[in-house]
CSV table of C-alpha atoms in Angstrom, one decimal:
chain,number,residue,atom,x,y,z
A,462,UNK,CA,132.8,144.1,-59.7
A,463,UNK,CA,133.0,147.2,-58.1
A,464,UNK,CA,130.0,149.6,-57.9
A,465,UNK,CA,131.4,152.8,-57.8
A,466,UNK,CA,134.9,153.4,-59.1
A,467,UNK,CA,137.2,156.3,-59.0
A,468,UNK,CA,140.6,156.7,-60.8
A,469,UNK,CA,142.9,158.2,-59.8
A,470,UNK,CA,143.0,157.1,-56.1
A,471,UNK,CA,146.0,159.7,-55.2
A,472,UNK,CA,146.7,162.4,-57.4
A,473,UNK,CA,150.0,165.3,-56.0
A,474,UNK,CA,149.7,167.9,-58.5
A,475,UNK,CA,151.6,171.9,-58.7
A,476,UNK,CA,149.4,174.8,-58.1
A,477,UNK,CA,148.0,176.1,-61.7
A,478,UNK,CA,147.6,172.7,-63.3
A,479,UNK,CA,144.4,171.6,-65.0
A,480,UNK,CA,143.2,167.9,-63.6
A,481,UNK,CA,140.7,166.0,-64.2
A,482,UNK,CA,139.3,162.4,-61.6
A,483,UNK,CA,137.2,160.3,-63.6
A,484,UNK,CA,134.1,158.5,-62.3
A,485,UNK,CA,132.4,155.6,-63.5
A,486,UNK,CA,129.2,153.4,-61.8
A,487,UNK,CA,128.1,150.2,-63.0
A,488,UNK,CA,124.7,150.1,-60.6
A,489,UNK,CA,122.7,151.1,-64.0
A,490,UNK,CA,121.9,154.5,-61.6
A,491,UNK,CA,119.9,157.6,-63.1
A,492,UNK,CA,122.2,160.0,-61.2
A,493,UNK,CA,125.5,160.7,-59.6
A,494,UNK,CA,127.2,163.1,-57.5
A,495,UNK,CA,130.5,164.8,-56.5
A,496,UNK,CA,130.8,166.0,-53.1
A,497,UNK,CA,134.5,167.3,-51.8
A,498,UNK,CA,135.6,166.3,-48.2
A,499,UNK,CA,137.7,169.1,-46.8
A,500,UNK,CA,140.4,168.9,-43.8
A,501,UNK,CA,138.0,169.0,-41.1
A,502,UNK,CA,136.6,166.5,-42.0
A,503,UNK,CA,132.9,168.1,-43.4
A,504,UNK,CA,131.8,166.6,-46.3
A,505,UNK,CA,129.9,168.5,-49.1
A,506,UNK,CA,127.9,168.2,-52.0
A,507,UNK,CA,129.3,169.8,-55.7
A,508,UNK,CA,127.6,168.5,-58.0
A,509,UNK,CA,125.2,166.2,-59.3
A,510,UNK,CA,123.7,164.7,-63.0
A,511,UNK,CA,121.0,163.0,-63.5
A,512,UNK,CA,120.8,161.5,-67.2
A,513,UNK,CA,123.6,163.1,-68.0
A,514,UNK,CA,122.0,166.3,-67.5
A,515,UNK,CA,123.3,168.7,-64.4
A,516,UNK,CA,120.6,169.4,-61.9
A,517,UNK,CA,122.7,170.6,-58.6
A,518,UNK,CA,125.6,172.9,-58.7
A,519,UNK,CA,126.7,174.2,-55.4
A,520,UNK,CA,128.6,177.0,-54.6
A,521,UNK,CA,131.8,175.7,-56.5
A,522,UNK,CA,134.4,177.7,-58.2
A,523,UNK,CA,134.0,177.9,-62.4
A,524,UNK,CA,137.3,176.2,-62.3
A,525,UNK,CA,135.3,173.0,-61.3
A,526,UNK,CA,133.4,171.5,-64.3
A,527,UNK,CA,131.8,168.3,-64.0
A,528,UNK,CA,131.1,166.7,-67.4
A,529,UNK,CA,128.9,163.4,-67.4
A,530,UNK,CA,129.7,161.6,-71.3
A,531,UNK,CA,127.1,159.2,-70.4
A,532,UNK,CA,124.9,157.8,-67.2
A,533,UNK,CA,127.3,155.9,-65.9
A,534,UNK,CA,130.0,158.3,-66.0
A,535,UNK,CA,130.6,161.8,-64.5
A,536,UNK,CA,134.1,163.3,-64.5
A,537,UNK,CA,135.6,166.2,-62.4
A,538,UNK,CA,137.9,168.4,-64.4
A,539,UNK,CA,139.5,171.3,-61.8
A,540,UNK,CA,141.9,174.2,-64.3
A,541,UNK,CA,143.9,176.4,-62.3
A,542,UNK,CA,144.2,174.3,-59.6
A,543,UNK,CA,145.0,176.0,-55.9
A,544,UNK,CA,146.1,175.3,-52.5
A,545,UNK,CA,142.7,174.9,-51.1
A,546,UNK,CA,141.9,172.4,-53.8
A,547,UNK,CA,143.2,170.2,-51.8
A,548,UNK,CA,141.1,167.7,-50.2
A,549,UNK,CA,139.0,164.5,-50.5
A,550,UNK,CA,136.7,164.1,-53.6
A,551,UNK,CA,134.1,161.6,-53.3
A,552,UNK,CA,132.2,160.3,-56.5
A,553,UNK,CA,128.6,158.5,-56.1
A,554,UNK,CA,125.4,157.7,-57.7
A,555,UNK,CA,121.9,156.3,-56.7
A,556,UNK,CA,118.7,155.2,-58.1
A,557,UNK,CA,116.3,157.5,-59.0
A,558,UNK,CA,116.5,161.2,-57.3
A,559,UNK,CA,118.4,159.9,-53.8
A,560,UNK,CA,115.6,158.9,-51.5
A,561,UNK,CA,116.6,155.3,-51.3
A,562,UNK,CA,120.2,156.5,-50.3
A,563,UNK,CA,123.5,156.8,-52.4
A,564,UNK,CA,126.2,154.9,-52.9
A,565,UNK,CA,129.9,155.8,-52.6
A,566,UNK,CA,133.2,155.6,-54.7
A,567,UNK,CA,136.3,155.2,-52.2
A,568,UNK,CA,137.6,158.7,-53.2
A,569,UNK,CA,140.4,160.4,-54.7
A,570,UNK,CA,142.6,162.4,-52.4
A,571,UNK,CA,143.8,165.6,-54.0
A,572,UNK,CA,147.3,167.4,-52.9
A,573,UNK,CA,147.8,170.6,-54.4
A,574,UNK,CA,151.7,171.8,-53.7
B,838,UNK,CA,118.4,166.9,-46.7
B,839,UNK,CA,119.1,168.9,-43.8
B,840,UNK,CA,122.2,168.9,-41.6
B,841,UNK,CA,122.5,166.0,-38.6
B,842,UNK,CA,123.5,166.5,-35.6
B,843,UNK,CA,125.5,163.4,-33.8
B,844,UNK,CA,126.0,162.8,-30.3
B,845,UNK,CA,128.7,162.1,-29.2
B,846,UNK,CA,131.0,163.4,-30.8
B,847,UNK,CA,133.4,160.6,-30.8
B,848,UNK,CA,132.9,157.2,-28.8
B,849,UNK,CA,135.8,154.6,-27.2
B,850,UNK,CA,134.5,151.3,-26.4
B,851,UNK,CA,136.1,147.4,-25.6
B,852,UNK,CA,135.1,144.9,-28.7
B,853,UNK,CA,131.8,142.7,-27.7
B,854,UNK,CA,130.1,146.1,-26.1
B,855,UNK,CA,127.7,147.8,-27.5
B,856,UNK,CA,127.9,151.0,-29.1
B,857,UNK,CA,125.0,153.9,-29.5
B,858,UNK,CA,124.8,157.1,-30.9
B,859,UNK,CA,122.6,159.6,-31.2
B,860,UNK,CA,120.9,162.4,-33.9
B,861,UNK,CA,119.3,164.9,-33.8
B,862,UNK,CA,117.4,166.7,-36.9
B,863,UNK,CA,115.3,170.3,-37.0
B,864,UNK,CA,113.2,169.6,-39.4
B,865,UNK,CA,110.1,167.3,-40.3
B,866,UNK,CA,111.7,164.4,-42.7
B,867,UNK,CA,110.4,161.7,-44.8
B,868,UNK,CA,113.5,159.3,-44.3
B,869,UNK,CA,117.0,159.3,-42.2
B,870,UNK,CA,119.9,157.4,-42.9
B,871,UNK,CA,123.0,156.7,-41.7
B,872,UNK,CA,126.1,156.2,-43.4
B,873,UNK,CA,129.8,155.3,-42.2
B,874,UNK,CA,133.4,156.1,-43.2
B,875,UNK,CA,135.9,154.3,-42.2
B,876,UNK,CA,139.5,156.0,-41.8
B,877,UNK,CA,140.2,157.3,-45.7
B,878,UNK,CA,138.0,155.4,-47.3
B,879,UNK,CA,134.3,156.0,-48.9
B,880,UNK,CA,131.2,156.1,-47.5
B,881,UNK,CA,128.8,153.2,-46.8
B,882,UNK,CA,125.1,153.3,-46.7
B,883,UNK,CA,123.5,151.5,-43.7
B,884,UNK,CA,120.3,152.0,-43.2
B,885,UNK,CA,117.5,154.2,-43.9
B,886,UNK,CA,114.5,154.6,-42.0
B,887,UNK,CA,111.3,155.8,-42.9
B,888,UNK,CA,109.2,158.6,-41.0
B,889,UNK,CA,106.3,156.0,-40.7
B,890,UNK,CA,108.8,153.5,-38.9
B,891,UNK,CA,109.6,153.6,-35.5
B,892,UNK,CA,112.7,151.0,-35.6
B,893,UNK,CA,114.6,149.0,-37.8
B,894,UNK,CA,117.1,145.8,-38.1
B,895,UNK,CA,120.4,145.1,-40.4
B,896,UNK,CA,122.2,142.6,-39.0
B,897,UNK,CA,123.8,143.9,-35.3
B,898,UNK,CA,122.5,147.4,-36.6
B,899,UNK,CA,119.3,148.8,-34.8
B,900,UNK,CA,118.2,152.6,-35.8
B,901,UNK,CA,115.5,154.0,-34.4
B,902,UNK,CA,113.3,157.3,-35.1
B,903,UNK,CA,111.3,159.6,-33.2
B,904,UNK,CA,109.7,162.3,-35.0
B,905,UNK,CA,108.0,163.8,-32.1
B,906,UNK,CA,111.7,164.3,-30.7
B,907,UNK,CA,113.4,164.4,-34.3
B,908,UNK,CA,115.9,162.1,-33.2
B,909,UNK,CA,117.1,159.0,-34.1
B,910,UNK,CA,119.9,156.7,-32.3
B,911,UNK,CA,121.9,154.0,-33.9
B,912,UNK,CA,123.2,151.0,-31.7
B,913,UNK,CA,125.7,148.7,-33.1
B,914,UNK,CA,125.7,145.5,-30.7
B,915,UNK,CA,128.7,143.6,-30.3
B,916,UNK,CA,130.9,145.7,-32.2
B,917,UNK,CA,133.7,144.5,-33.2
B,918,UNK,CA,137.4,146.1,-34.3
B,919,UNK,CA,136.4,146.5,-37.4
B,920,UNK,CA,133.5,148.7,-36.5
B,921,UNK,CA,136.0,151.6,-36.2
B,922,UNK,CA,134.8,154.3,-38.3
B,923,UNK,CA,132.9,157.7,-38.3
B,924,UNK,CA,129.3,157.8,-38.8
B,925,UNK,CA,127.0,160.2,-39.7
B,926,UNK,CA,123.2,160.5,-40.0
B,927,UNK,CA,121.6,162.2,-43.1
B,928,UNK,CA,118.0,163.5,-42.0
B,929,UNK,CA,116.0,163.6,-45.3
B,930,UNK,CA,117.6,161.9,-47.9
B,931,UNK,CA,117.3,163.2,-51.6
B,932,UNK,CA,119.7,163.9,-54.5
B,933,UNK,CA,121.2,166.7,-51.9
B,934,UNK,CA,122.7,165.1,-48.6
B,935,UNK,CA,124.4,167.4,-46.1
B,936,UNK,CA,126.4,165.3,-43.7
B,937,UNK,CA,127.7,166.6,-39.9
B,938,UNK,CA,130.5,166.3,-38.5
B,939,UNK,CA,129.2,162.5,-37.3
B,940,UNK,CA,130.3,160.3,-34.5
B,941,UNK,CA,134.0,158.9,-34.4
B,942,UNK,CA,133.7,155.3,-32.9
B,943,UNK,CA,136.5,153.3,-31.8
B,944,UNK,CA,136.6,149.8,-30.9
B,945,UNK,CA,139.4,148.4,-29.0
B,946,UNK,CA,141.0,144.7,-28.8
C-alpha cells in the first residue's frame, strides 16, 4: 500500500542513453512533482502537473520531459543523458495546489558513466 | 515557498536527549513545514504550522513559529536512534517548495 512509488529504485546507465523513471501515487492527489537532489545534497524542484496538465517547469534542460498519462502518474523521460545527470530524483504528489504539504516517493538514484 | 535557513547545520546528541533546531525564513508566510530525510531515502512530511499558530504537537515533535522573528524551531524530545536524519524546514508551502541545506541530526546509542 504504498503512497508514492517509484520504479526503478537504481538505475547505472552510459552517457547518451535515453531513460525514462516512472511515477505512480495512489493518494487520489490533484498534482505531483519531480524535484532532482544533486551531490551536495540541495534538493530542487523540476517539474510539476496538476491534472495532468504541466503548471511548473524549472530551469531544466529540454532533454528532461515529464509526461503525466493520467493523475496518478507522472513519468521522467531524460534523452541524451550526461554526466551531470547524475543524481537523486525524487517523485511526489499532494492534495490540491501544495499548501497542506507533499508527500514523497523514496527516489531513484541516477548514475550516469 | 521561499528558501529556509537551518541552524545548526548538523547536530550530535546521546539517545533519550532532546534535540532542537532552528529556522529562519525572510519572508512573511502563510505556513512552514518541516520535512525529514533520512540517509538515501525520501522525504517525510512532519508538520506544518500555520502563520496564525504559535506552537504545535505530533507526537515527541514540538514546532513552533514566530512571525515577528520569522523563525521557527523544531524540538524532537527523547530522540531516539532512529531519529537520525536531515531535516529541513520549508517556509511557505505551495505546489513550489525550495528546501536548504537542513539540519543533519545524529543520535547515538
Amino acid at each position: 500500500d504504498t503512497a508514492v512509488s517509484q520504479t526503478p529504485k537504481y538505475l547505472v546507465t552510459q552517457m547518451g542513453n535515453d531513460k525514462s523513471i516512472k511515477c505512480e501515487q495512489n493518494l487520489g492527489h490533484d498534482t505531483m512533482y519531480w524535484y532532482k537532489q544533486d551531490s551536495k545534497k540541495f534538493l530542487k524542484i523540476m517539474f510539476s502537473y496538476n491534472n495532468k496538465e504541466l503548471i511548473i517547469n524549472e530551469t531544466v534542460p529540454n532533454r528532461f520531459s515529464p509526461k503525466s498519462p493520467d493523475k496518478a502518474h507522472l513519468n521522467l523521460h531524460i534523452n541524451s543523458l550526461e554526466l551531470g545527470d547524475s543524481a537523486v530524483y525524487f517523485c511526489a504528489s499532494s492534495p490540491g495546489q501544495g499548501w497542506d504539504g507533499q508527500y514523497f516517493g523514496p527516489g531513484t538514484r541516477l548514475t550516469v558513466t | 515557498s521561499q528558501q529556509g535557513e537551518e541552524d545548526p547545520q548538523a547536530l550530535s546528541i546521546q539517545e533519550g536527549e532532546n534535540a532542537t533546531m532552528n529556522c529562519s525564513y525572510k519572508t512573511s508566510i502563510n505556513n512552514l513545514q518541516w520535512y525529514r530525510q533520512n540517509s538515501g531515502r525520501g522525504l517525510v512530511h512532519l508538520i506544518l504550522i500555520r502563520s496564525n499558530e504559535r506552537e504545535k504537537h505530533s507526537g515527541r515533535l514540538r514546532v513552533t513559529l514566530d512571525t515577528s522573528k520569522k523563525s521557527s524551531s523544531l524540538l524532537i524530545t527523547a530522540s531516539r536512534a532512529a531519529d537520525t536524519a536531515s531535516y529541513f524546514c520549508v517556509p511557505g508551502g505551495g505546489n513550489k517548495l525550495t528546501f536548504g541545506t537542513g539540519t543533519q541530526l545524529k543520535v547515538e546509542l
